[in-house]
Amino acid sequence: GGDSGESPTAVRADAVAGSSGGGAPASAAPAPVRTSSVVQPVASYDQELLVAVRKFNLKPRDGVQYLQLRGFLSAEPGDIAAFLHETKGLSKRKLGDYLGERGERHAELLSAYVRRFDFAGLSFVGAIRAFLSPFRLPGEAQKIDRIMCEFASHFVSQAPGVFSSADTAYVLGFSVIMLNTDAHSVQIKAKNRMSKADFVRNNRGIDSGADLPAELLSAVYDDIQTDEIRTGMSHDDMGEAELLEFFRQGSTFRKFNHARLAADRHHSCRLWVVADELRYQNLAARGKKEKAIPLGLIETVLLGPASEVFRRNGVRAESSDGAACFSLVCGGRTLDLQALTPEEYGIWTHYFQQVVER
């Protein structure tokens, strides 16, 4: 093991190499005609594109500028938008952050990017799903606002008559994102989730003072309840460098107790990876030392509340507290965890499964 300040490259890179930003081959539209001769490229466009994607996944502006300096991409917003929309292997999280940046040039780029989507014939939720599929919404509220403003404007231009104005699509878009979080977050108990009546009531008068048809809002609610819109990050959204840093920084979980007479069923626990070790620490008890498990000792990953410890604590797969649970089997014992978000559950379980397979 090393100390916790070790470089992120010390994390098991072989278990993250399958990510789209790192190991997947990048591809885009047919190679464009060079737009300048700032630097005469020696490598092929495909080779240059691989370099650009890696640079983009670390710092988006560097990836774009790399292709521009190599003469494969112009500074026109439409050309950059085409690159962002068509190139495979770009980090979805980095793409969302880049699209939401402020400034006149970025506003033109965002507008050009959004207008590459065809929403004709799609329902409102269907359009949101199509729109959010290639990237992840950034965490900064102002960036989300800019992105959703452009979405709303483009949707009403392609679906005339659905709403009285783009403002309606904008407000309902945010309402849908909030409903999606409310319906699918493991941190919200079932009894506290928004009902259909709540959703309809919250959206009264948003269409230039008038109510939207009840059947439209009912259909939106049912669609989201049935099928979550993935707005957070997943393993495949992140480049290799991002994943290495993610595992080095770690995440907070609920760790379920083995002891039958424990006062609480679970406590907060931080997990992170250093070199070839999984480390974890009890956050609920001051002074508790961190523990370590060699990654090579993890025998299997149990998805869901499938272990004896979960059974003993009354956690069932069909219950609301059974979401995002998994167990690591090590030497006949289990480490029984619940992720705080579906995204973290997906990233960590994917990683542990790759560790076991390798």
CSV table of C-alpha atoms in Angstrom, one decimal:
chain,number,residue,atom,x,y,z
A,1,GLY,CA,0.0,0.0,0.0
A,2,GLY,CA,1.2,3.6,-0.1
A,3,ASP,CA,0.1,6.6,1.8
A,4,SER,CA,-3.2,8.4,1.0
A,5,GLY,CA,-1.4,11.2,-0.7
A,6,GLU,CA,-0.2,8.9,-3.5
A,7,SER,CA,-0.6,10.0,-7.1
A,8,PRO,CA,-3.9,9.0,-8.7
A,9,THR,CA,-2.0,6.9,-11.2
A,10,ALA,CA,-1.4,4.5,-8.3
A,11,VAL,CA,-5.0,3.4,-8.3
A,12,ARG,CA,-5.6,0.2,-10.2
A,13,ALA,CA,-5.6,1.6,-13.7
A,14,ASP,CA,-6.4,-1.8,-15.2
A,15,ALA,CA,-9.8,-1.7,-13.6
A,16,VAL,CA,-10.8,1.6,-15.2
A,17,ALA,CA,-9.2,1.2,-18.6
A,18,GLY,CA,-12.5,0.2,-20.2
A,19,SER,CA,-14.0,3.7,-19.8
A,20,SER,CA,-15.2,5.5,-22.8
A,21,GLY,CA,-13.0,8.5,-22.2
A,22,GLY,CA,-9.8,6.4,-21.8
A,23,GLY,CA,-9.9,3.0,-23.4
A,24,ALA,CA,-12.7,3.1,-26.0
A,25,PRO,CA,-11.6,4.1,-29.5
A,26,ALA,CA,-12.7,7.6,-30.4
A,27,SER,CA,-14.6,8.2,-33.6
A,28,ALA,CA,-16.4,11.0,-35.2
A,29,ALA,CA,-17.7,12.2,-38.6
A,30,PRO,CA,-15.4,11.6,-41.6
A,31,ALA,CA,-12.2,13.4,-41.3
A,32,PRO,CA,-12.7,17.1,-42.1
A,33,VAL,CA,-10.6,19.0,-44.7
A,34,ARG,CA,-7.9,20.9,-42.9
A,35,THR,CA,-8.9,24.5,-42.2
A,36,SER,CA,-5.5,25.9,-41.6
A,37,SER,CA,-1.8,25.1,-41.7
A,38,VAL,CA,-0.9,26.5,-38.3
A,39,VAL,CA,1.0,23.2,-37.6
A,40,GLN,CA,1.4,20.7,-40.4
A,41,PRO,CA,0.0,17.4,-39.0
A,42,VAL,CA,2.2,14.3,-39.3
A,43,ALA,CA,-0.2,11.8,-37.8
A,44,SER,CA,-3.5,10.8,-39.4
A,45,TYR,CA,-6.8,12.5,-38.4
A,46,ASP,CA,-7.8,9.4,-36.4
A,47,GLN,CA,-4.6,9.5,-34.4
A,48,GLU,CA,-4.9,13.2,-33.9
A,49,LEU,CA,-8.5,12.7,-32.8
A,50,LEU,CA,-7.5,10.2,-30.1
A,51,VAL,CA,-5.0,12.8,-28.7
A,52,ALA,CA,-7.7,15.5,-28.8
A,53,VAL,CA,-10.2,13.3,-27.0
A,54,ARG,CA,-7.8,12.6,-24.2
A,55,LYS,CA,-6.9,16.2,-23.9
A,56,PHE,CA,-10.6,17.2,-23.9
A,57,ASN,CA,-11.3,14.7,-21.1
A,58,LEU,CA,-8.8,16.4,-18.9
A,59,LYS,CA,-9.5,20.0,-20.0
A,60,PRO,CA,-12.1,20.5,-22.8
A,61,ARG,CA,-10.6,23.7,-24.1
A,62,ASP,CA,-7.2,22.0,-24.6
A,63,GLY,CA,-8.8,19.3,-26.7
A,64,VAL,CA,-10.6,21.8,-29.0
A,65,GLN,CA,-7.6,24.0,-29.4
A,66,TYR,CA,-5.4,21.0,-30.2
A,67,LEU,CA,-7.5,20.1,-33.3
A,68,GLN,CA,-7.6,23.8,-34.2
A,69,LEU,CA,-3.8,24.1,-34.1
A,70,ARG,CA,-3.4,20.9,-36.1
A,71,GLY,CA,-5.7,22.4,-38.8
A,72,PHE,CA,-8.6,19.9,-38.4
A,73,LEU,CA,-11.1,22.2,-36.8
A,74,SER,CA,-12.1,25.8,-37.4
A,75,ALA,CA,-13.0,28.4,-34.7
A,76,GLU,CA,-16.6,28.6,-36.0
A,77,PRO,CA,-19.2,27.6,-33.4
A,78,GLY,CA,-21.0,25.4,-35.8
A,79,ASP,CA,-17.9,23.3,-36.6
A,80,ILE,CA,-17.0,23.0,-32.9
A,81,ALA,CA,-20.6,22.0,-32.1
A,82,ALA,CA,-20.4,19.3,-34.8
A,83,PHE,CA,-17.2,18.0,-33.2
A,84,LEU,CA,-18.8,17.9,-29.8
A,85,HIS,CA,-22.0,16.2,-31.0
A,86,GLU,CA,-20.5,13.6,-33.3
A,87,THR,CA,-17.2,12.5,-31.6
A,88,LYS,CA,-17.4,9.4,-29.5
A,89,GLY,CA,-15.2,9.0,-26.4
A,90,LEU,CA,-15.7,12.5,-25.0
A,91,SER,CA,-16.4,12.6,-21.2
A,92,LYS,CA,-20.1,13.3,-20.8
A,93,ARG,CA,-19.4,15.2,-17.6
A,94,LYS,CA,-16.6,17.4,-19.1
A,95,LEU,CA,-18.9,18.0,-22.2
A,96,GLY,CA,-21.7,19.2,-20.0
A,97,ASP,CA,-19.4,21.6,-18.1
A,98,TYR,CA,-18.0,22.9,-21.3
A,99,LEU,CA,-21.4,23.5,-22.9
A,100,GLY,CA,-22.5,25.5,-19.9
A,101,GLU,CA,-19.6,28.0,-19.7
A,102,ARG,CA,-20.4,31.7,-20.0
A,103,GLY,CA,-19.4,34.2,-22.6
A,104,GLU,CA,-20.6,35.2,-26.0
A,105,ARG,CA,-18.6,32.7,-27.9
A,106,HIS,CA,-19.8,29.9,-25.7
A,107,ALA,CA,-23.4,31.1,-26.0
A,108,GLU,CA,-23.0,30.8,-29.8
A,109,LEU,CA,-21.5,27.3,-29.4
A,110,LEU,CA,-24.2,26.1,-27.1
A,111,SER,CA,-26.9,27.4,-29.5
A,112,ALA,CA,-25.3,25.6,-32.4
A,113,TYR,CA,-24.9,22.4,-30.4
A,114,VAL,CA,-28.5,22.4,-29.2
A,115,ARG,CA,-29.8,23.0,-32.8
A,116,ARG,CA,-28.2,19.8,-34.0
A,117,PHE,CA,-31.0,17.9,-32.2
A,118,ASP,CA,-34.2,16.9,-33.9
A,119,PHE,CA,-37.1,17.0,-31.5
A,120,ALA,CA,-39.8,16.8,-34.1
A,121,GLY,CA,-42.4,14.1,-33.2
A,122,LEU,CA,-41.0,13.6,-29.7
A,123,SER,CA,-42.9,14.1,-26.4
A,124,PHE,CA,-41.6,16.7,-24.0
A,125,VAL,CA,-39.9,14.0,-21.8
A,126,GLY,CA,-38.7,12.2,-24.9
A,127,ALA,CA,-37.0,15.4,-26.1
A,128,ILE,CA,-35.3,15.8,-22.7
A,129,ARG,CA,-34.1,12.2,-22.7
A,130,ALA,CA,-32.6,12.7,-26.2
A,131,PHE,CA,-31.1,16.0,-25.3
A,132,LEU,CA,-29.4,14.8,-22.1
A,133,SER,CA,-28.2,11.5,-23.5
A,134,PRO,CA,-24.9,12.7,-24.9
A,135,PHE,CA,-23.8,14.7,-21.9
A,136,ARG,CA,-24.4,15.1,-18.2
A,137,LEU,CA,-25.8,18.3,-16.7
A,138,PRO,CA,-23.1,20.2,-14.8
A,139,GLY,CA,-23.4,20.8,-11.0
A,140,GLU,CA,-23.3,24.6,-11.3
A,141,ALA,CA,-26.8,26.1,-11.3
A,142,GLN,CA,-26.0,28.9,-13.8
A,143,LYS,CA,-24.6,26.4,-16.3
A,144,ILE,CA,-27.8,24.3,-16.0
A,145,ASP,CA,-29.8,27.4,-16.5
A,146,ARG,CA,-28.0,28.3,-19.7
A,147,ILE,CA,-28.3,24.8,-21.1
A,148,MET,CA,-32.0,24.4,-20.3
A,149,CYS,CA,-32.8,27.9,-21.7
A,150,GLU,CA,-31.4,26.8,-25.1
A,151,PHE,CA,-33.2,23.5,-24.9
A,152,ALA,CA,-36.6,25.2,-24.2
A,153,SER,CA,-36.1,27.6,-27.1
A,154,HIS,CA,-35.2,24.9,-29.5
A,155,PHE,CA,-38.0,22.5,-28.4
A,156,VAL,CA,-40.8,25.1,-28.9
A,157,SER,CA,-39.4,25.9,-32.4
A,158,GLN,CA,-39.8,22.3,-33.4
A,159,ALA,CA,-43.0,21.5,-31.5
A,160,PRO,CA,-45.3,24.5,-32.2
A,161,GLY,CA,-48.5,24.7,-30.3
A,162,VAL,CA,-47.5,22.5,-27.4
A,163,PHE,CA,-46.6,25.5,-25.2
A,164,SER,CA,-47.4,29.1,-25.5
A,165,SER,CA,-43.8,30.1,-25.1
A,166,ALA,CA,-40.3,28.9,-24.5
A,167,ASP,CA,-40.7,30.0,-20.8
A,168,THR,CA,-43.2,27.3,-20.3
A,169,ALA,CA,-40.8,24.6,-21.6
A,170,TYR,CA,-38.0,26.1,-19.5
A,171,VAL,CA,-40.1,25.9,-16.3
A,172,LEU,CA,-41.5,22.5,-17.0
A,173,GLY,CA,-38.0,21.2,-17.9
A,174,PHE,CA,-36.7,22.2,-14.5
A,175,SER,CA,-39.8,20.6,-12.9
A,176,VAL,CA,-39.1,17.4,-14.7
A,177,ILE,CA,-35.5,17.3,-13.5
A,178,MET,CA,-36.6,17.9,-9.9
A,179,LEU,CA,-39.3,15.2,-10.2
A,180,ASN,CA,-36.7,12.8,-11.6
A,181,THR,CA,-34.5,13.3,-8.6
A,182,ASP,CA,-37.4,13.1,-6.2
A,183,ALA,CA,-38.6,9.8,-7.7
A,184,HIS,CA,-35.3,8.0,-8.0
A,185,SER,CA,-32.9,9.3,-5.3
A,186,VAL,CA,-32.2,6.7,-2.6
A,187,GLN,CA,-31.9,9.5,-0.1
A,188,ILE,CA,-35.6,10.3,-0.3
A,189,LYS,CA,-37.9,8.0,1.6
A,190,ALA,CA,-41.0,6.6,-0.3
A,191,LYS,CA,-43.4,8.4,2.1
A,192,ASN,CA,-41.8,11.7,1.2
A,193,ARG,CA,-41.8,11.4,-2.5
A,194,MET,CA,-43.9,13.7,-4.7
A,195,SER,CA,-47.3,12.5,-5.7
A,196,LYS,CA,-48.9,13.0,-9.1
A,197,ALA,CA,-51.3,15.5,-7.4
A,198,ASP,CA,-48.3,17.4,-6.0
A,199,PHE,CA,-46.6,17.6,-9.4
A,200,VAL,CA,-49.7,18.9,-11.1
A,201,ARG,CA,-50.3,21.4,-8.4
A,202,ASN,CA,-46.7,22.6,-8.5
A,203,ASN,CA,-47.0,23.3,-12.3
A,204,ARG,CA,-50.3,25.3,-12.2
A,205,GLY,CA,-50.3,28.5,-14.3
A,206,ILE,CA,-46.9,28.0,-15.9
A,207,ASP,CA,-48.2,28.4,-19.4
A,208,SER,CA,-48.4,32.2,-19.6
A,209,GLY,CA,-50.7,32.1,-16.6
A,210,ALA,CA,-52.8,29.2,-17.8
A,211,ASP,CA,-52.7,25.6,-16.7
A,212,LEU,CA,-51.2,22.9,-18.9
A,213,PRO,CA,-53.6,20.1,-19.8
A,214,ALA,CA,-53.9,17.6,-16.9
A,215,GLU,CA,-53.3,14.7,-19.2
A,216,LEU,CA,-50.0,16.1,-20.4
A,217,LEU,CA,-48.7,16.6,-16.8
A,218,SER,CA,-50.0,13.2,-15.9
A,219,ALA,CA,-48.2,11.6,-18.8
A,220,VAL,CA,-45.0,13.4,-17.8
A,221,TYR,CA,-45.2,12.2,-14.2
A,222,ASP,CA,-45.9,8.6,-15.2
A,223,ASP,CA,-43.0,8.6,-17.7
A,224,ILE,CA,-40.5,9.8,-15.1
A,225,GLN,CA,-41.8,7.4,-12.4
A,226,THR,CA,-41.4,4.4,-14.8
A,227,ASP,CA,-38.1,5.3,-16.4
A,228,GLU,CA,-35.4,7.5,-14.7
A,229,ILE,CA,-33.6,10.1,-16.8
A,230,ARG,CA,-29.9,9.6,-16.1
A,231,THR,CA,-28.6,13.1,-15.3
A,232,GLY,CA,-25.7,12.1,-13.2
A,233,MET,CA,-22.4,10.5,-14.1
A,234,SER,CA,-21.7,6.9,-14.8
A,235,HIS,CA,-18.6,4.8,-15.3
A,236,ASP,CA,-18.9,5.1,-19.0
A,237,ASP,CA,-19.2,8.9,-18.8
A,238,MET,CA,-15.8,9.4,-17.4
A,239,GLY,CA,-12.3,9.3,-18.9
A,240,GLU,CA,-9.6,7.1,-17.3
A,241,ALA,CA,-7.9,10.0,-15.5
A,242,GLU,CA,-11.3,11.1,-14.1
A,243,LEU,CA,-12.0,7.6,-12.8
A,244,LEU,CA,-8.6,7.3,-11.2
A,245,GLU,CA,-9.1,10.6,-9.4
A,246,PHE,CA,-12.7,9.7,-8.4
A,247,PHE,CA,-11.5,6.4,-6.7
A,248,ARG,CA,-8.6,8.2,-5.1
A,249,GLN,CA,-10.9,10.8,-3.6
A,250,GLY,CA,-13.5,8.2,-2.5
A,251,SER,CA,-17.1,8.3,-1.6
A,252,THR,CA,-19.3,8.2,1.4
A,253,PHE,CA,-21.5,5.1,2.0
A,254,ARG,CA,-23.8,3.7,4.6
A,255,LYS,CA,-22.0,0.6,6.1
A,256,PHE,CA,-24.3,-1.9,7.7
A,257,ASN,CA,-23.2,-3.4,11.0
A,258,HIS,CA,-22.4,-7.0,11.6
A,259,ALA,CA,-23.1,-6.9,15.3
A,260,ARG,CA,-26.5,-8.2,16.3
A,261,LEU,CA,-26.8,-5.8,19.2
A,262,ALA,CA,-25.5,-2.6,17.5
A,263,ALA,CA,-27.4,0.5,18.5
A,264,ASP,CA,-27.7,1.6,14.8
A,265,ARG,CA,-28.2,-0.5,11.7
A,266,HIS,CA,-25.6,1.4,9.8
A,267,HIS,CA,-23.1,4.3,10.0
A,268,SER,CA,-21.4,6.6,7.6
A,269,CYS,CA,-18.2,5.2,6.1
A,270,ARG,CA,-15.8,6.7,3.5
A,271,LEU,CA,-14.2,4.3,0.9
A,272,TRP,CA,-11.3,5.2,-1.3
A,273,VAL,CA,-8.6,3.3,-3.2
A,274,VAL,CA,-4.8,3.7,-2.8
A,275,ALA,CA,-2.6,1.6,-5.0
A,276,ASP,CA,-3.8,-2.0,-4.6
A,277,GLU,CA,-5.8,-1.4,-1.5
A,278,LEU,CA,-9.4,-0.5,-0.7
A,279,ARG,CA,-9.4,1.7,2.4
A,280,TYR,CA,-12.4,2.6,4.5
A,281,GLN,CA,-13.0,4.6,7.7
A,282,ASN,CA,-15.9,5.0,10.1
A,283,LEU,CA,-17.0,8.6,9.9
A,284,ALA,CA,-19.5,8.3,12.8
A,285,ALA,CA,-17.0,7.6,15.5
A,286,ARG,CA,-14.2,10.1,16.2
A,287,GLY,CA,-10.7,8.6,16.3
A,288,LYS,CA,-11.5,5.4,14.4
A,289,LYS,CA,-8.5,4.3,12.4
A,290,GLU,CA,-8.9,3.5,8.7
A,291,LYS,CA,-8.9,-0.1,7.6
A,292,ALA,CA,-7.5,-1.6,4.4
A,293,ILE,CA,-8.4,-4.6,2.3
A,294,PRO,CA,-6.1,-5.7,-0.5
A,295,LEU,CA,-8.1,-5.5,-3.8
A,296,GLY,CA,-6.8,-9.0,-4.6
A,297,LEU,CA,-8.7,-10.5,-1.7
A,298,ILE,CA,-12.1,-9.3,-3.0
A,299,GLU,CA,-13.7,-12.6,-4.1
A,300,THR,CA,-17.0,-11.5,-5.5
A,301,VAL,CA,-19.6,-8.6,-5.5
A,302,LEU,CA,-23.2,-9.2,-4.4
A,303,LEU,CA,-25.5,-6.7,-6.0
A,304,GLY,CA,-28.5,-5.7,-4.0
A,305,PRO,CA,-29.2,-6.5,-0.3
A,306,ALA,CA,-28.3,-10.2,-0.8
A,307,SER,CA,-26.0,-10.8,2.2
A,308,GLU,CA,-26.8,-12.2,5.6
A,309,VAL,CA,-26.0,-8.9,7.2
A,310,PHE,CA,-28.6,-7.1,5.1
A,311,ARG,CA,-31.1,-9.8,5.9
A,312,ARG,CA,-30.3,-9.5,9.6
A,313,ASN,CA,-30.9,-5.7,9.5
A,314,GLY,CA,-34.2,-6.2,7.7
A,315,VAL,CA,-33.2,-4.7,4.4
A,316,ARG,CA,-35.1,-6.2,1.5
A,317,ALA,CA,-34.6,-5.6,-2.2
A,318,GLU,CA,-38.3,-4.7,-2.7
A,319,SER,CA,-38.2,-2.1,0.1
A,320,SER,CA,-37.2,1.6,-0.3
A,321,ASP,CA,-34.1,1.2,1.9
A,322,GLY,CA,-32.8,-1.7,-0.3
A,323,ALA,CA,-31.8,0.6,-3.2
A,324,ALA,CA,-28.1,1.0,-4.1
A,325,CYS,CA,-27.0,-1.8,-1.8
A,326,PHE,CA,-24.1,-4.2,-2.5
A,327,SER,CA,-21.7,-6.4,-0.6
A,328,LEU,CA,-18.0,-7.2,-1.1
A,329,VAL,CA,-17.1,-10.8,-0.2
A,330,CYS,CA,-13.6,-11.1,1.3
A,331,GLY,CA,-12.3,-14.2,3.1
A,332,GLY,CA,-15.7,-15.4,4.0
A,333,ARG,CA,-16.9,-12.0,5.4
A,334,THR,CA,-18.8,-9.3,3.8
A,335,LEU,CA,-18.5,-5.5,3.6
A,336,ASP,CA,-22.1,-4.4,3.3
A,337,LEU,CA,-22.6,-1.0,1.8
A,338,GLN,CA,-25.3,1.4,0.4
A,339,ALA,CA,-24.3,4.1,-2.0
A,340,LEU,CA,-25.9,7.5,-1.5
A,341,THR,CA,-26.7,8.0,-5.2
A,342,PRO,CA,-27.5,5.6,-8.1
A,343,GLU,CA,-24.5,7.1,-10.0
A,344,GLU,CA,-22.0,6.2,-7.2
A,345,TYR,CA,-23.5,2.7,-6.9
A,346,GLY,CA,-23.0,2.1,-10.6
A,347,ILE,CA,-19.5,3.5,-10.7
A,348,TRP,CA,-18.2,1.6,-7.7
A,349,THR,CA,-19.9,-1.8,-8.4
A,350,HIS,CA,-18.6,-1.6,-12.0
A,351,TYR,CA,-15.1,-1.0,-10.7
A,352,PHE,CA,-15.3,-3.8,-8.1
A,353,GLN,CA,-16.6,-6.3,-10.7
A,354,GLN,CA,-13.7,-5.4,-12.9
A,355,VAL,CA,-11.3,-5.9,-10.0
A,356,VAL,CA,-12.7,-9.4,-9.4
A,357,GLU,CA,-12.6,-10.3,-13.1
A,358,ARG,CA,-8.9,-9.3,-13.3
